[in-house]
Amino acid sequence: MSVRDLADYPWDAVAPYAARARQHPDGIVDLSIGSPVDPTPGVVADALRRSTDAHAYPQTVGTPALREAIAAWYARRRGVPGLTPAHVIPTVGSKELVALLPLLLGLGPGDTVVHPRAAYPSYEVGTRLVGATALASDDPGEWPETTRLVWLNSPGNPDGRVLGVDELRRAVRRARELGAVLASDECYAELGWDGPWADAAVPSVLDPRVTEGDLTALLSVYSLSKQSNLAGYRAAFLAGDTDLVAGLVTARKHLGLMVPGPVQDAMVAALEDDAHVEHQRALYRARRDVLKPAVEAAGFRIDHSEGGLYLWATAGEDAWTSLGRLAELGILAGPGHFYGAHHPQHVRFSLTATDERIAAAAGRLTASAGS
């Protein structure tokens, strides 16, 4: 398959609904895209400004300071001790890694890449680009002998599903039986809300309770876009099996995949400061507390959504019908059709809007329930 064979970018199909929503007298409330709206933390912006003399090429492998900060962050925030700079590498955002990992691992026709049933499209796109077969499955018992890469996503996008230690351990065990690499997309890990995740940290696939001290064939992927409002910086990283990391470093050097030097310095500042993360988490919790009951009052059932930046909801009708009704209220959401074939009646509401816009959406939804 070549890039010419890819389908049109799916969000283009939402444009008519956005146009209708913009006609609302109080304007559109765009809850369709998970792009941060809050300011970049000052501690990060200051670090970027101090690093503007970037005359030399940056290191693909990352500066020693950054790699040490990533390893320390895993120990402090994710309960993963013992990582060294050899276990980690920065990436140019997480989306490029997700899409390129099948290529970087040398996969091709005859290989299977497993991803969640409700999934961000990049898992499948990266699979198709190398001619491998994508399988949407949340059940390790379904994974075939041809599986060479397994993607987990916890908390999930779009469904906010969080995988506990037992679920992660089962997935790791099956991947190892198959001789497959298991990569866990953990970009929303600082945003746990309901059930045990209201008080406990979301576990990483590298957690010793999952790995029993063996990181073989395991990778954890994380992004600073959500926790630190750095989507525009393209600041992410991975950690795990040192042999895998070394191979990925070599491939990425050949491809010129380098995080800009000033961004690497900004990442160090973000990783070493927990205060801004707690502040941002509180903002999203407050917005969720406003939006969730309003969505439910408007006739939607919310599934999973115990973590992450979204409410995964269904009104028991085709998602495009729901989008049309929401557009009449001036609200734009994301259709479940974009996240695989298994959830055509779900829509995704993002929490990434200002307090004022979240309140406006909640007011419109609540009012619609009584009309």
Coordinates of C-alpha atoms in Angstrom, one line a residue:
M1 CA 0.0 0.0 0.0
S2 CA 1.2 3.6 -0.7
V3 CA 0.1 6.9 0.8
R4 CA -2.0 7.4 -2.4
D5 CA -4.2 4.6 -1.3
L6 CA -5.2 6.2 2.1
A7 CA -8.7 7.4 2.5
D8 CA -9.5 11.1 2.7
Y9 CA -8.8 12.5 6.2
P10 CA -12.0 11.5 8.0
W11 CA -12.6 14.8 9.8
D12 CA -13.5 16.5 6.5
A13 CA -16.9 14.6 6.8
V14 CA -17.7 16.6 9.9
A15 CA -17.5 20.0 8.2
P16 CA -21.2 20.3 7.4
Y17 CA -22.1 19.6 11.0
A18 CA -19.6 22.2 12.1
A19 CA -21.2 24.7 9.7
R20 CA -24.6 24.1 11.2
A21 CA -23.3 24.4 14.7
R22 CA -21.7 27.7 13.9
Q23 CA -25.2 29.1 13.1
H24 CA -26.2 28.9 16.8
P25 CA -26.9 32.4 18.2
D26 CA -24.4 31.9 21.0
G27 CA -21.8 30.3 18.7
I28 CA -20.3 26.9 18.3
V29 CA -19.1 24.7 21.2
D30 CA -16.5 22.5 19.5
L31 CA -16.0 19.3 21.5
S32 CA -14.9 17.3 18.6
I33 CA -11.1 17.5 18.8
G34 CA -8.9 16.9 21.8
S35 CA -6.6 19.9 21.3
P36 CA -5.7 21.7 24.5
V37 CA -7.0 25.3 24.9
D38 CA -5.3 26.3 28.2
P39 CA -2.0 28.2 28.3
T40 CA 1.4 26.5 28.1
P41 CA 2.8 26.4 31.6
G42 CA 5.1 29.3 32.3
V43 CA 7.9 27.0 33.6
V44 CA 7.9 25.3 30.2
A45 CA 7.7 28.5 28.1
D46 CA 10.5 30.0 30.1
A47 CA 12.7 27.0 29.4
L48 CA 12.0 27.2 25.7
R49 CA 12.9 30.9 25.7
R50 CA 16.2 30.2 27.4
S51 CA 17.1 27.7 24.7
T52 CA 16.7 29.7 21.5
D53 CA 20.4 29.5 20.6
A54 CA 19.9 26.1 18.8
H55 CA 22.5 26.4 16.1
A56 CA 23.6 22.7 16.2
Y57 CA 21.5 19.7 15.1
P58 CA 19.8 18.1 18.0
Q59 CA 20.4 14.5 19.1
T60 CA 17.9 11.9 17.9
V61 CA 18.5 10.0 21.1
G62 CA 17.8 13.0 23.2
T63 CA 20.0 15.0 25.5
P64 CA 21.3 13.3 28.7
A65 CA 19.3 15.7 30.8
L66 CA 16.1 14.8 28.9
R67 CA 16.6 11.1 29.1
E68 CA 17.4 11.3 32.8
A69 CA 14.3 13.4 33.3
I70 CA 12.1 10.8 31.5
A71 CA 13.5 8.0 33.6
A72 CA 13.0 9.9 36.8
W73 CA 9.4 10.8 35.7
Y74 CA 8.6 7.1 35.2
A75 CA 9.8 6.3 38.7
R76 CA 8.0 9.3 40.4
R77 CA 4.7 9.4 38.5
R78 CA 4.2 6.0 37.0
G79 CA 5.6 3.6 39.6
V80 CA 8.3 2.3 37.3
P81 CA 11.7 2.4 39.0
G82 CA 15.1 1.4 37.6
L83 CA 14.9 2.9 34.1
T84 CA 18.1 4.4 32.7
P85 CA 18.8 6.7 29.8
A86 CA 19.2 3.5 27.7
H87 CA 15.6 2.7 28.3
V88 CA 14.1 5.9 26.8
I89 CA 14.0 8.1 23.7
P90 CA 12.1 11.3 22.9
T91 CA 9.8 11.3 19.8
V92 CA 8.3 14.1 17.6
G93 CA 4.9 13.9 19.3
S94 CA 3.4 10.4 19.8
K95 CA 1.3 10.2 16.6
E96 CA 4.4 9.8 14.3
L97 CA 5.6 7.0 16.5
V98 CA 2.3 5.2 16.5
A99 CA 2.0 5.5 12.7
L100 CA 5.7 4.6 12.1
L101 CA 6.3 1.8 14.6
P102 CA 5.2 -1.1 12.3
L103 CA 7.7 0.3 9.7
L104 CA 10.5 0.8 12.2
L105 CA 10.0 -2.8 13.5
G106 CA 10.2 -4.2 10.0
L107 CA 6.7 -5.5 9.7
G108 CA 5.0 -6.3 6.4
P109 CA 2.6 -8.6 4.6
G110 CA 1.7 -11.6 6.6
D111 CA 2.1 -9.9 9.9
T112 CA -0.8 -8.9 12.1
V113 CA -1.0 -5.7 14.3
V114 CA -3.6 -5.8 17.0
H115 CA -5.2 -2.6 18.3
P116 CA -8.2 -1.8 20.5
R117 CA -11.7 -2.2 19.2
A118 CA -12.4 1.5 19.9
A119 CA -9.2 3.1 18.6
Y120 CA -7.5 6.2 17.3
P121 CA -7.1 5.7 13.5
S122 CA -3.3 5.9 13.4
Y123 CA -2.8 2.4 14.7
E124 CA -4.6 1.0 11.6
V125 CA -3.0 3.6 9.2
G126 CA 0.5 2.6 10.3
T127 CA -0.4 -1.1 9.8
R128 CA -1.8 -0.6 6.3
L129 CA 1.1 1.5 5.2
V130 CA 3.5 -1.5 5.6
G131 CA 1.0 -4.0 4.1
A132 CA 0.3 -5.8 7.4
T133 CA -3.1 -6.8 8.6
A134 CA -4.8 -4.8 11.3
L135 CA -7.0 -6.6 13.9
A136 CA -9.3 -4.7 16.3
S137 CA -9.5 -6.9 19.4
D138 CA -9.5 -6.3 23.2
D139 CA -9.3 -10.1 23.9
P140 CA -5.8 -11.6 24.0
G141 CA -7.4 -15.0 23.4
E142 CA -8.4 -13.7 19.9
W143 CA -4.9 -12.7 18.9
P144 CA -3.5 -14.9 16.1
E145 CA -0.2 -16.6 15.7
T146 CA 0.8 -14.0 13.1
T147 CA 0.6 -11.2 15.6
R148 CA 3.9 -9.2 15.7
L149 CA 2.8 -6.0 17.3
V150 CA 0.1 -5.3 19.9
W151 CA -1.1 -1.8 20.7
L152 CA -2.8 -1.1 24.0
N153 CA -4.3 2.3 24.9
S154 CA -5.0 3.1 28.5
P155 CA -6.8 5.4 29.2
G156 CA -8.3 4.9 25.8
N157 CA -9.0 7.3 23.1
P158 CA -11.9 7.6 22.4
D159 CA -13.5 5.5 25.1
G160 CA -11.6 6.4 28.2
R161 CA -11.2 2.7 29.2
V162 CA -8.5 2.1 31.8
L163 CA -6.7 -1.3 31.9
G164 CA -5.8 -2.5 35.4
V165 CA -2.8 -4.5 36.4
D166 CA -4.4 -7.9 35.8
E167 CA -5.6 -6.9 32.3
L168 CA -2.1 -5.6 31.4
R169 CA -0.5 -8.7 32.7
R170 CA -2.7 -10.9 30.7
A171 CA -2.0 -8.9 27.5
V172 CA 1.8 -9.1 28.2
R173 CA 1.7 -12.8 28.8
R174 CA -0.2 -13.4 25.5
A175 CA 2.1 -11.1 23.5
R176 CA 5.1 -12.9 24.7
E177 CA 3.6 -16.3 23.8
L178 CA 3.3 -15.0 20.3
G179 CA 6.7 -13.4 20.2
A180 CA 5.1 -10.0 19.6
V181 CA 6.1 -6.5 20.7
L182 CA 3.6 -4.9 23.0
A183 CA 3.4 -1.1 22.8
S184 CA 1.1 0.7 25.3
D185 CA -0.1 4.2 24.4
E186 CA -0.4 5.9 27.8
C187 CA -0.8 9.5 26.8
Y188 CA -3.7 10.2 29.1
A189 CA -2.3 8.4 32.2
E190 CA -2.4 11.4 34.4
L191 CA -6.1 11.8 33.9
G192 CA -7.9 9.1 35.8
W193 CA -11.4 10.0 37.1
D194 CA -13.8 7.2 38.1
G195 CA -13.7 3.9 40.1
P196 CA -10.3 3.0 41.5
W197 CA -8.7 5.6 39.2
A198 CA -10.2 8.5 41.2
D199 CA -7.6 7.9 43.8
A200 CA -5.0 5.5 42.4
A201 CA -2.5 6.1 39.5
V202 CA -3.3 4.5 36.2
P203 CA -0.8 1.7 35.8
S204 CA 1.8 1.5 33.1
V205 CA 2.6 -1.6 31.1
L206 CA 6.1 -1.2 32.5
D207 CA 4.8 -1.4 36.1
P208 CA 6.7 -4.1 38.0
R209 CA 3.4 -5.6 39.0
V210 CA 2.8 -6.2 35.3
T211 CA 6.3 -7.1 34.1
E212 CA 7.8 -8.8 37.2
G213 CA 11.0 -7.0 36.4
D214 CA 11.2 -8.1 32.7
L215 CA 10.8 -5.4 30.1
T216 CA 11.5 -7.7 27.1
A217 CA 9.4 -6.7 24.1
L218 CA 7.6 -4.0 26.0
L219 CA 7.2 -0.3 25.1
S220 CA 5.4 2.5 26.9
V221 CA 4.5 5.7 24.9
Y222 CA 3.7 9.0 26.5
S223 CA 3.0 12.5 25.3
L224 CA 3.2 15.9 27.1
S225 CA 0.4 17.3 24.9
K226 CA -2.4 16.6 27.3
Q227 CA -0.9 16.9 30.8
S228 CA 1.2 20.0 29.9
N229 CA -0.7 21.7 27.0
L230 CA 2.3 21.1 24.7
A231 CA 0.4 19.8 21.6
G232 CA 2.1 22.4 19.5
Y233 CA 5.6 21.5 20.8
R234 CA 5.3 17.9 19.5
A235 CA 6.8 16.6 22.7
A236 CA 6.6 12.9 23.5
F237 CA 8.7 9.9 24.4
L238 CA 8.9 6.1 24.8
A239 CA 10.4 3.8 27.3
G240 CA 11.0 0.1 27.6
D241 CA 13.1 -2.8 26.3
T242 CA 16.7 -1.5 25.8
D243 CA 17.3 -3.6 22.7
L244 CA 14.1 -2.3 21.1
V245 CA 15.0 1.3 22.0
A246 CA 18.5 0.9 20.6
G247 CA 17.1 -0.4 17.3
L248 CA 14.5 2.4 17.1
V249 CA 17.2 5.0 17.8
T250 CA 19.3 3.7 14.9
A251 CA 16.3 3.7 12.5
R252 CA 15.2 7.2 13.7
K253 CA 18.7 8.6 13.1
H254 CA 18.6 7.4 9.5
L255 CA 15.2 9.0 9.1
G256 CA 16.1 12.3 10.7
L257 CA 13.5 12.1 13.4
M258 CA 14.8 14.6 15.9
V259 CA 13.0 16.5 18.5
P260 CA 14.2 20.2 18.3
G261 CA 16.7 21.1 20.9
P262 CA 14.7 23.9 22.5
V263 CA 11.7 21.5 22.8
Q264 CA 14.0 19.0 24.5
D265 CA 14.9 21.6 27.1
A266 CA 11.2 22.5 27.5
M267 CA 10.4 18.8 28.0
V268 CA 12.9 18.6 30.9
A269 CA 11.1 21.6 32.6
A270 CA 7.7 20.0 32.1
L271 CA 8.8 16.6 33.4
E272 CA 10.4 18.0 36.5
D273 CA 7.4 20.2 37.5
D274 CA 4.4 18.4 38.9
A275 CA 2.5 21.4 40.1
H276 CA 1.3 22.5 36.6
V277 CA 0.1 18.9 36.0
E278 CA -2.1 18.9 39.1
H279 CA -3.5 22.3 38.1
Q280 CA -4.4 21.1 34.7
R281 CA -5.9 17.9 36.0
A282 CA -8.1 20.0 38.3
L283 CA -9.3 22.1 35.4
Y284 CA -10.3 19.0 33.4
R285 CA -12.0 17.4 36.4
A286 CA -14.1 20.5 36.9
R287 CA -15.1 20.6 33.2
R288 CA -16.0 16.9 33.3
D289 CA -18.1 17.4 36.4
V290 CA -20.1 20.1 34.5
L291 CA -20.4 18.3 31.1
K292 CA -21.0 14.7 32.2
P293 CA -24.4 15.1 33.9
A294 CA -25.6 17.4 31.1
V295 CA -24.8 14.8 28.5
E296 CA -26.6 12.1 30.5
A297 CA -29.6 14.5 31.0
A298 CA -29.8 14.9 27.2
G299 CA -30.4 11.1 26.8
F300 CA -26.9 9.8 26.3
R301 CA -25.5 6.8 28.1
I302 CA -21.8 7.2 28.9
D303 CA -19.7 4.1 28.5
H304 CA -16.2 3.6 30.1
S305 CA -14.8 7.1 30.2
E306 CA -13.2 6.5 33.6
G307 CA -10.0 8.2 32.4
G308 CA -8.8 10.5 29.7
L309 CA -10.1 13.6 28.0
Y310 CA -13.4 12.4 26.5
L311 CA -16.9 11.2 27.3
W312 CA -17.8 8.2 25.1
A313 CA -21.6 8.4 24.8
T314 CA -24.5 6.8 22.9
A315 CA -28.1 7.8 22.4
G316 CA -28.9 4.4 20.8
E317 CA -28.9 5.9 17.3
D318 CA -26.5 6.3 14.4
A319 CA -23.7 8.6 15.4
W320 CA -24.4 10.9 12.4
T321 CA -28.0 11.3 13.6
S322 CA -26.6 12.3 17.1
L323 CA -24.2 14.7 15.4
G324 CA -27.0 16.3 13.6
R325 CA -29.1 16.8 16.8
L326 CA -26.1 18.2 18.6
A327 CA -25.3 20.6 15.7
E328 CA -28.8 22.1 16.1
L329 CA -27.7 22.9 19.7
G330 CA -24.5 24.5 18.4
I331 CA -22.4 21.6 19.7
L332 CA -19.9 19.6 17.6
A333 CA -18.8 16.1 18.7
G334 CA -16.8 13.3 17.1
P335 CA -18.6 10.4 15.5
G336 CA -17.9 6.8 16.6
H337 CA -17.5 5.8 13.0
F338 CA -14.0 7.4 13.0
Y339 CA -12.8 5.0 15.7
G340 CA -13.4 1.7 14.1
A341 CA -16.4 -0.3 12.8
H342 CA -17.6 -1.5 16.2
H343 CA -19.2 1.7 17.6
P344 CA -21.4 3.3 15.0
Q345 CA -23.8 4.6 17.6
H346 CA -21.3 6.4 19.8
V347 CA -20.0 10.0 19.8
R348 CA -17.0 11.4 21.6
F349 CA -17.3 14.6 23.6
S350 CA -13.9 16.3 24.4
L351 CA -13.2 18.1 27.6
T352 CA -10.8 20.4 25.8
A353 CA -12.8 23.6 25.7
T354 CA -12.8 26.6 27.9
D355 CA -14.8 26.7 31.1
E356 CA -17.2 29.1 29.4
R357 CA -17.8 26.9 26.4
I358 CA -18.2 23.8 28.5
A359 CA -20.8 25.6 30.6
A360 CA -22.5 26.7 27.4
A361 CA -22.7 23.2 26.1
A362 CA -24.0 21.9 29.4
G363 CA -26.7 24.6 29.5
R364 CA -27.9 23.7 26.0
L365 CA -27.9 20.0 26.6
T366 CA -29.8 20.4 29.8
A367 CA -32.3 22.7 28.2
S368 CA -32.9 20.3 25.3
A369 CA -33.8 17.5 27.8
G370 CA -36.8 19.5 29.0
S371 CA -38.0 20.7 25.6

